[in-house]
CSV table of C-alpha atoms in Angstrom, one decimal:
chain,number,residue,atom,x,y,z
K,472,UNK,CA,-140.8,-76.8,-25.8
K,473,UNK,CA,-142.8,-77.3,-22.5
K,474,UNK,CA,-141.3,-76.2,-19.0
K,475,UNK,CA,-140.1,-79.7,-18.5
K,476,UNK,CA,-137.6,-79.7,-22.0
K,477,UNK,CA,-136.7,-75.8,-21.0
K,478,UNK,CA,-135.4,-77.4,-17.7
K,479,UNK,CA,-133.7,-80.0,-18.6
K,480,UNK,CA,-131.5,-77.3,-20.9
K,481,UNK,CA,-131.2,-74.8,-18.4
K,482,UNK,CA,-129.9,-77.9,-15.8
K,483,UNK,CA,-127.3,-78.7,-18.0
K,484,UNK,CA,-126.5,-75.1,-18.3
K,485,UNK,CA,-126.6,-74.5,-14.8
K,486,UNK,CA,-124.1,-77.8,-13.9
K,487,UNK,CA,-121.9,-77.1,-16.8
K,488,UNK,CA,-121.5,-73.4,-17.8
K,489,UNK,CA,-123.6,-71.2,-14.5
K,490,UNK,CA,-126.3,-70.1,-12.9
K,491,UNK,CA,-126.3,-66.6,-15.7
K,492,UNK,CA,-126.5,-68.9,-18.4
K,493,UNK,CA,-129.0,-71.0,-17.9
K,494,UNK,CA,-131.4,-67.7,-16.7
K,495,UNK,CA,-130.3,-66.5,-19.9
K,496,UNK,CA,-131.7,-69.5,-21.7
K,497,UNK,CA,-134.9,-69.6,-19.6
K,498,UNK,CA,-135.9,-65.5,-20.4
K,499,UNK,CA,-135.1,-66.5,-24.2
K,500,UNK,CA,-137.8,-69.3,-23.5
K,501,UNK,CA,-140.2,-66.8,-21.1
K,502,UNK,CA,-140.4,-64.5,-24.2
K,503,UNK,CA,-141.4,-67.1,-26.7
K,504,UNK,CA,-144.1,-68.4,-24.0
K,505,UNK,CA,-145.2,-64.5,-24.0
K,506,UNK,CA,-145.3,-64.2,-27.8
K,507,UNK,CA,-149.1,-64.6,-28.3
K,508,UNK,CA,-150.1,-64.0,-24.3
K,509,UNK,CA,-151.6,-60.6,-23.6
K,510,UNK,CA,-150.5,-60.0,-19.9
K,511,UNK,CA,-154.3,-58.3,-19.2
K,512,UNK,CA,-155.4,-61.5,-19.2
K,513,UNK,CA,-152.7,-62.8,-16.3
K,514,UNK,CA,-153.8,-59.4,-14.5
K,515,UNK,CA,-156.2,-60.4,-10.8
K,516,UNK,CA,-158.3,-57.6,-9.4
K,517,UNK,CA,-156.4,-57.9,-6.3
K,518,UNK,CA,-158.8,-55.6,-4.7
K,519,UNK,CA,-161.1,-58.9,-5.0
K,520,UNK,CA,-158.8,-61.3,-3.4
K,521,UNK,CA,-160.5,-62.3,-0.1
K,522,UNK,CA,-158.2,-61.0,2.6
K,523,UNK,CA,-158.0,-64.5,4.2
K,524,UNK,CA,-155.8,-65.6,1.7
K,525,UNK,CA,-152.6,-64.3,2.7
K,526,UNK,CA,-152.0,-62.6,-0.6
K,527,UNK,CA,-147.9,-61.3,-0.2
K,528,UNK,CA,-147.8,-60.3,-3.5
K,529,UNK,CA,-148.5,-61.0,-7.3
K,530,UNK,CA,-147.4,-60.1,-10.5
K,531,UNK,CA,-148.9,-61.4,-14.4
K,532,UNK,CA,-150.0,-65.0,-13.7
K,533,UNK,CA,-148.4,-65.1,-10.2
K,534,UNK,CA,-149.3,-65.1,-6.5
K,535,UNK,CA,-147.3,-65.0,-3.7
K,536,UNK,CA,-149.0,-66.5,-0.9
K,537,UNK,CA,-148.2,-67.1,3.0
K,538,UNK,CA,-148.2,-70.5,3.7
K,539,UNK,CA,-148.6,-71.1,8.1
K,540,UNK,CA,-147.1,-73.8,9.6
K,541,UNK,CA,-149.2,-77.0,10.4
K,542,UNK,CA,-151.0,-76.8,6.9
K,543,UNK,CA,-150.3,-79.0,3.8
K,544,UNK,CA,-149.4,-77.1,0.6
K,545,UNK,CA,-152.4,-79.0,-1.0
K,546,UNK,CA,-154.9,-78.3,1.6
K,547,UNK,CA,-153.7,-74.7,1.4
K,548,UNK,CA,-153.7,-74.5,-2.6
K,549,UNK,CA,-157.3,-75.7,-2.6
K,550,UNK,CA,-158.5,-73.3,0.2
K,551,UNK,CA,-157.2,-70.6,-2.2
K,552,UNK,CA,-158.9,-71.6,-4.7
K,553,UNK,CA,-161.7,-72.4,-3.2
K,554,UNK,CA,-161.6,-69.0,-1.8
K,555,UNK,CA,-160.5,-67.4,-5.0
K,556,UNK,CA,-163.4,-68.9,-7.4
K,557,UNK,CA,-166.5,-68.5,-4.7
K,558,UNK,CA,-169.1,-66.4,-6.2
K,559,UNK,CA,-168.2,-63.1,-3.6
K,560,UNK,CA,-164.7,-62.6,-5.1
K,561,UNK,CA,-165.9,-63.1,-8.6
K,562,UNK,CA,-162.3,-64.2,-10.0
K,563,UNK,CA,-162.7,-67.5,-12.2
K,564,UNK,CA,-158.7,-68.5,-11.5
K,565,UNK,CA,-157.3,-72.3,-11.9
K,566,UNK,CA,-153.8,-72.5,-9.5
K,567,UNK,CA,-151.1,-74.1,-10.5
K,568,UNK,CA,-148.7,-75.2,-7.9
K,569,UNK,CA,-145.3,-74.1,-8.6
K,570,UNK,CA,-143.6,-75.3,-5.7
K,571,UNK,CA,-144.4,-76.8,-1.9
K,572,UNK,CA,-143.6,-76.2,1.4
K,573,UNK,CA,-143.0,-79.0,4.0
K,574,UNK,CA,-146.2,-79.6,6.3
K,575,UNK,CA,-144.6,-77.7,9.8
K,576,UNK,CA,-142.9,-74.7,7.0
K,577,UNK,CA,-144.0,-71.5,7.4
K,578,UNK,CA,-143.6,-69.1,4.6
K,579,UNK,CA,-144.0,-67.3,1.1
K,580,UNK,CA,-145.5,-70.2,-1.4
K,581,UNK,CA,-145.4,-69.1,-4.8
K,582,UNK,CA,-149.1,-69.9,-7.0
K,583,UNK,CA,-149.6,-69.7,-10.5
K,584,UNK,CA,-152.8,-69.4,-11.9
K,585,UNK,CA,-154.5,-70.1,-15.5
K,586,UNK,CA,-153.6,-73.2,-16.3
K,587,UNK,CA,-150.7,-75.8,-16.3
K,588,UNK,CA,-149.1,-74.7,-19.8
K,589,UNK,CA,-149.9,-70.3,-19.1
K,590,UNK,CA,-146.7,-68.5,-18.9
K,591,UNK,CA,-146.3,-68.1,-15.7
K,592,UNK,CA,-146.2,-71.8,-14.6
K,593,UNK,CA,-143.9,-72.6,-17.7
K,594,UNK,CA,-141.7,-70.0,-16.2
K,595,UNK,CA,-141.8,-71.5,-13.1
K,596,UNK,CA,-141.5,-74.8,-13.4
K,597,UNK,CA,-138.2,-74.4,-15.7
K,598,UNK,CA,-137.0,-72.8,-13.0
K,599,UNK,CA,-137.5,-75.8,-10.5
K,600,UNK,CA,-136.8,-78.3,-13.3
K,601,UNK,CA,-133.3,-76.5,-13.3
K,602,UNK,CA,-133.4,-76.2,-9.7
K,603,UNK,CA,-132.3,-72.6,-10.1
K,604,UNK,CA,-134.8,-71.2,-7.2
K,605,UNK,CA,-132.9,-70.7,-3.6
K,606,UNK,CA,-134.9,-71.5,-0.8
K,607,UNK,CA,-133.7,-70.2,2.9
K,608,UNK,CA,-135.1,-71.8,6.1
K,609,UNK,CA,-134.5,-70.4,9.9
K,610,UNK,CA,-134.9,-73.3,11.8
K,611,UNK,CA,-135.3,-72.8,15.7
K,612,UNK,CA,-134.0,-75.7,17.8
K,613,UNK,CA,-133.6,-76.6,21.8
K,614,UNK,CA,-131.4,-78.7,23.5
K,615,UNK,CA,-127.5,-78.9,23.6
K,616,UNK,CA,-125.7,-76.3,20.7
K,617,UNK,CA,-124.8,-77.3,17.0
K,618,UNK,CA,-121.5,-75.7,18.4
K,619,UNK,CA,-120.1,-72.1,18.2
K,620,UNK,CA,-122.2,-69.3,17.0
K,621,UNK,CA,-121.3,-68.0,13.6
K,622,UNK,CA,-119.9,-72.0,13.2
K,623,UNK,CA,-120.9,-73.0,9.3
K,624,UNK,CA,-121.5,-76.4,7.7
K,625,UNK,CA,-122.8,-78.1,4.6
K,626,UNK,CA,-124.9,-81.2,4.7
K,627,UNK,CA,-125.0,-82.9,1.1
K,628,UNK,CA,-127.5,-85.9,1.9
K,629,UNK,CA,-130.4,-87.3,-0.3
K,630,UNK,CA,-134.2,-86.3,-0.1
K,631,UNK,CA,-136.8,-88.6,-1.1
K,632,UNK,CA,-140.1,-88.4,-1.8
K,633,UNK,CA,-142.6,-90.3,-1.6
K,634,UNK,CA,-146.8,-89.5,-2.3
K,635,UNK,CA,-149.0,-90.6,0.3
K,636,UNK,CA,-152.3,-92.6,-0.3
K,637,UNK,CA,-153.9,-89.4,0.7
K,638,UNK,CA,-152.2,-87.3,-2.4
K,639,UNK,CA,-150.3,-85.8,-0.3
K,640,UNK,CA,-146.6,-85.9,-0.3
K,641,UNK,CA,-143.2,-86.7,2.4
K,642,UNK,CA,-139.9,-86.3,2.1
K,643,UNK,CA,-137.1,-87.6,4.0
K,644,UNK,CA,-133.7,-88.5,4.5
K,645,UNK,CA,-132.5,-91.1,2.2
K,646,UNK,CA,-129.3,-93.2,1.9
K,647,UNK,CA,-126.5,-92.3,-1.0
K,648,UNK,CA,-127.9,-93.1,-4.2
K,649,UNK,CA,-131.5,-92.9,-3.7
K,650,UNK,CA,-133.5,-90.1,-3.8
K,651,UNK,CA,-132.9,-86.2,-5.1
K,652,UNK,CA,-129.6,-84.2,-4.4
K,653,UNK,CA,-130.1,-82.3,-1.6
K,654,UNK,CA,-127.6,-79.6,-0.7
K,655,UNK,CA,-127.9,-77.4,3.0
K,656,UNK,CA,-125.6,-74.8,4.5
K,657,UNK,CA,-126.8,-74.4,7.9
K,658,UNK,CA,-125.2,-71.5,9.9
K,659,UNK,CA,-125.3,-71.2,14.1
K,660,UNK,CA,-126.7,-68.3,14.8
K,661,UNK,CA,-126.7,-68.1,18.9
């Protein structure tokens, strides 16, 4: 089973049985995926990786990268890879994108690189598929307060979205029943 089948188990397990359990089920998948890999070949020379890339960290067939604000997740994904395959680095490396960042996010984009069925993406993309990952945002905003600080809500409204005719992606509020469940706990901090 692909990384799409492995998440639509390890949803189920999530919604029904727990987070444990359906991690459970995807590292029972992650080792079958590994069977015939030899990590060496997931392995970058990082001391080739241009230091304009932002490189946070990596691990076998991964690549954390820091993603500025005011850049597109595609636009950055194909710098890197530009970047990452010129003839100075050396490194022949296809990036997969795991996961995206909205256009004005800053922060730590996780890359895969090989190809779309190499470990690492499969591993990944179960993990979306599931929608297991966390993701934590710190929003700074002006004008009037949200209320007290250390006040604490949860906004359960739909996210859509929708590709662009530039390839590019948008998401936005949507009304109930349209669009992706989107959960957010949002905490006033002062």
């Amino acid at each position: 089973p692909d990384s799409s089948h492995a998440g639509s188990v390890a949803s189920v397990l999530h919604a029904h049985v727990g987070s444990e359990a359906a991690f459970s089920f995807l590292r029972d998948m992650l080792k079958k995926w590994c069977q015939d890999v030899r990590l060496e070949h997931y392995r970058l020379q990082i001391d080739r990786i241009p230091n304009s890339i932002g490189l946070l960290s990596s691990g076998p067939g991964v690549l954390g990268i820091l993603k500025p604000a005011g850049v597109s997740t595609e636009d950055l994904m194909q710098q890197v890879s530009t970047q990452l395959n010129s003839r100075a680095s050396g490194i022949d490396a296809r990036l997969v994108m795991i996961s995206r960042l909205d256009h004005p996010t800053s922060g730590a984009l996780p890359v895969a690189w090989g190809c779309q069925v190499a470990m690492a993406a499969q591993w990944f993309h179960a993990q979306f598929a599931a929608r297991l990952p966390k993701k934590e945002y710190i929003c700074l905003c002006e004008g009037a307060p949200l209320g007290r600080i250390g006040l604490k809500a949860e906004i359960g409204t739909p996210i859509q979205t929708m590709v662009l005719p530039n390839s590019t992606s948008r998401s936005k509020v949507a009304p109930r029943g349209v669009g992706r469940v989107a959960q957010t706990w949002v905490e006033v901090a002062g």
